[in-house]
């Protein structure tokens, strides 16, 4: 295949070929908020946002986990209703684009989609508050195709501590441990992005399947509580798990983080400006927030972060635990992307950069998606075994 788009024009033919024959999986995208708007067509090319079918094709994306997300402050039946609305929106989107998308619930489904030249659409629930303290709701999400759940978002749930809230439960409560056990039984991967360190260690101890960090980066390079320490990455890897690196500039770059901390008024201004342009439309906020922030970077009020820092985080984790335990979890359409990784069409640059660093083809393929497929298979095997056992 010849190099075509501008996003790909700077990469080698070898990188292009390797990238486009690999199964590339992104474990966290917040595009679902846009899918809730009936006027939004994922099949059309958009000048805003990070994700649509034409640009996923250009970026060689083979599998995407659409995030089912509502703020942690919304709980109970309202949270369940809104999660179901989003699951429905994803499933309707797949139904509307049968030639491009295929709903995938197993690793084999993802491979099948790839063989058929389609993009596998998967779902992850971002925040345990959406089960409304009910394992039955968790089972229903699983039956509808949800294949991971992040135990918390930014607030604690009634049964798990978040990394960005005051500790209330010393990690997971007894019910929280039951949630993890039921996730194992349902084949829903346990996602520890966003959780407090103690919650991570509790989940790691209880879970019979490997864990994922669907969109987290390395705390050694950027000291965000949402990122994983080297010890956590090692413990995750020792049990077969994968850290999928998040591209958000506030998780990649210490200088950016420090500047944000030093000037809290800037974040408030950006939020206010975003609200002014979008009102309460979360689909709009997700896209416009990033545009407004870039205007601030352009004015020199915040540091500019380059996309190559994604590679630094991948490389840090690989040096720590090897190429079997690292993947991609962009946070596209839900975070602030670094310069040069302006949308999903830029993904082949990652393959090119890893080749330039001397990574082998097979290690690159693992990072691009192979490792995520492996943890999916492990979750499937664990579910099969547990469902065969008497309760
Ligand atoms: Zn998140």
PDB file of N, CA, C and O and ligand atoms in Angstrom, residues 28 30 67 69 126 150 153-154 193-194 215 226 246 251 331, ligand 1:
ATOM      1  N   UNK A  28      -8.897   2.837  25.229  1.00  0.00           N
ATOM      2  CA  UNK A  28      -9.757   3.849  25.873  1.00  0.00           C
ATOM      3  C   UNK A  28     -10.008   5.078  25.001  1.00  0.00           C
ATOM      4  O   UNK A  28      -9.119   5.893  24.775  1.00  0.00           O
ATOM      5  N   UNK A  30     -13.086   8.209  24.442  1.00  0.00           N
ATOM      6  CA  UNK A  30     -14.299   8.828  24.999  1.00  0.00           C
ATOM      7  C   UNK A  30     -15.251   9.340  23.923  1.00  0.00           C
ATOM      8  O   UNK A  30     -16.093  10.199  24.188  1.00  0.00           O
ATOM      9  N   UNK A  67     -15.550   4.069  25.543  1.00  0.00           N
ATOM     10  CA  UNK A  67     -15.743   4.201  26.983  1.00  0.00           C
ATOM     11  C   UNK A  67     -17.189   4.567  27.289  1.00  0.00           C
ATOM     12  O   UNK A  67     -17.743   5.487  26.701  1.00  0.00           O
ATOM     13  N   UNK A  69     -19.083   6.247  29.904  1.00  0.00           N
ATOM     14  CA  UNK A  69     -18.641   7.125  30.994  1.00  0.00           C
ATOM     15  C   UNK A  69     -19.703   8.145  31.401  1.00  0.00           C
ATOM     16  O   UNK A  69     -20.295   8.821  30.563  1.00  0.00           O
ATOM     17  N   UNK A 126     -16.359   2.967  32.361  1.00  0.00           N
ATOM     18  CA  UNK A 126     -15.343   3.733  33.084  1.00  0.00           C
ATOM     19  C   UNK A 126     -15.909   4.251  34.406  1.00  0.00           C
ATOM     20  O   UNK A 126     -16.350   5.392  34.505  1.00  0.00           O
ATOM     21  N   UNK A 150     -13.541  -0.058  34.706  1.00  0.00           N
ATOM     22  CA  UNK A 150     -12.601   0.672  35.553  1.00  0.00           C
ATOM     23  C   UNK A 150     -13.259   0.729  36.938  1.00  0.00           C
ATOM     24  O   UNK A 150     -14.415   1.142  37.042  1.00  0.00           O
ATOM     25  N   UNK A 153     -13.926   6.044  38.886  1.00  0.00           N
ATOM     26  CA  UNK A 153     -13.447   7.181  38.085  1.00  0.00           C
ATOM     27  C   UNK A 153     -12.763   8.115  39.074  1.00  0.00           C
ATOM     28  O   UNK A 153     -12.005   7.648  39.932  1.00  0.00           O
ATOM     29  N   UNK A 154     -13.015   9.405  39.020  1.00  0.00           N
ATOM     30  CA  UNK A 154     -12.247  10.338  39.860  1.00  0.00           C
ATOM     31  C   UNK A 154     -12.732  10.409  41.308  1.00  0.00           C
ATOM     32  O   UNK A 154     -12.027  10.918  42.167  1.00  0.00           O
ATOM     33  N   UNK A 193      -7.050   1.684  36.019  1.00  0.00           N
ATOM     34  CA  UNK A 193      -6.836   3.115  35.784  1.00  0.00           C
ATOM     35  C   UNK A 193      -7.759   3.885  36.723  1.00  0.00           C
ATOM     36  O   UNK A 193      -8.877   3.440  36.992  1.00  0.00           O
ATOM     37  N   UNK A 194      -7.288   5.013  37.218  1.00  0.00           N
ATOM     38  CA  UNK A 194      -8.052   5.896  38.113  1.00  0.00           C
ATOM     39  C   UNK A 194      -8.073   5.463  39.583  1.00  0.00           C
ATOM     40  O   UNK A 194      -8.381   6.276  40.448  1.00  0.00           O
ATOM     41  N   UNK A 215      -5.904   3.104  30.539  1.00  0.00           N
ATOM     42  CA  UNK A 215      -5.375   4.399  30.078  1.00  0.00           C
ATOM     43  C   UNK A 215      -4.628   5.078  31.220  1.00  0.00           C
ATOM     44  O   UNK A 215      -5.129   5.996  31.839  1.00  0.00           O
ATOM     45  N   UNK A 226      -2.884   9.420  39.033  1.00  0.00           N
ATOM     46  CA  UNK A 226      -3.535   8.535  38.066  1.00  0.00           C
ATOM     47  C   UNK A 226      -2.545   7.608  37.371  1.00  0.00           C
ATOM     48  O   UNK A 226      -2.919   6.613  36.775  1.00  0.00           O
ATOM     49  N   UNK A 246      -1.476   6.207  28.339  1.00  0.00           N
ATOM     50  CA  UNK A 246      -2.404   7.314  28.096  1.00  0.00           C
ATOM     51  C   UNK A 246      -1.642   8.484  27.452  1.00  0.00           C
ATOM     52  O   UNK A 246      -0.537   8.811  27.883  1.00  0.00           O
ATOM     53  N   UNK A 251      -0.627  13.744  31.923  1.00  0.00           N
ATOM     54  CA  UNK A 251      -0.100  12.489  32.472  1.00  0.00           C
ATOM     55  C   UNK A 251       1.254  12.140  31.862  1.00  0.00           C
ATOM     56  O   UNK A 251       1.939  11.257  32.347  1.00  0.00           O
ATOM     57  N   UNK A 331      -7.002   7.696  25.333  1.00  0.00           N
ATOM     58  CA  UNK A 331      -7.893   8.719  25.915  1.00  0.00           C
ATOM     59  C   UNK A 331      -8.323   9.751  24.861  1.00  0.00           C
ATOM     60  O   UNK A 331      -8.696  10.882  25.194  1.00  0.00           O
TER      61      UNK A 331
HETATM   62 ZN1  LIG B   1     -10.326   8.228  32.390  1.00  0.00          ZN
END
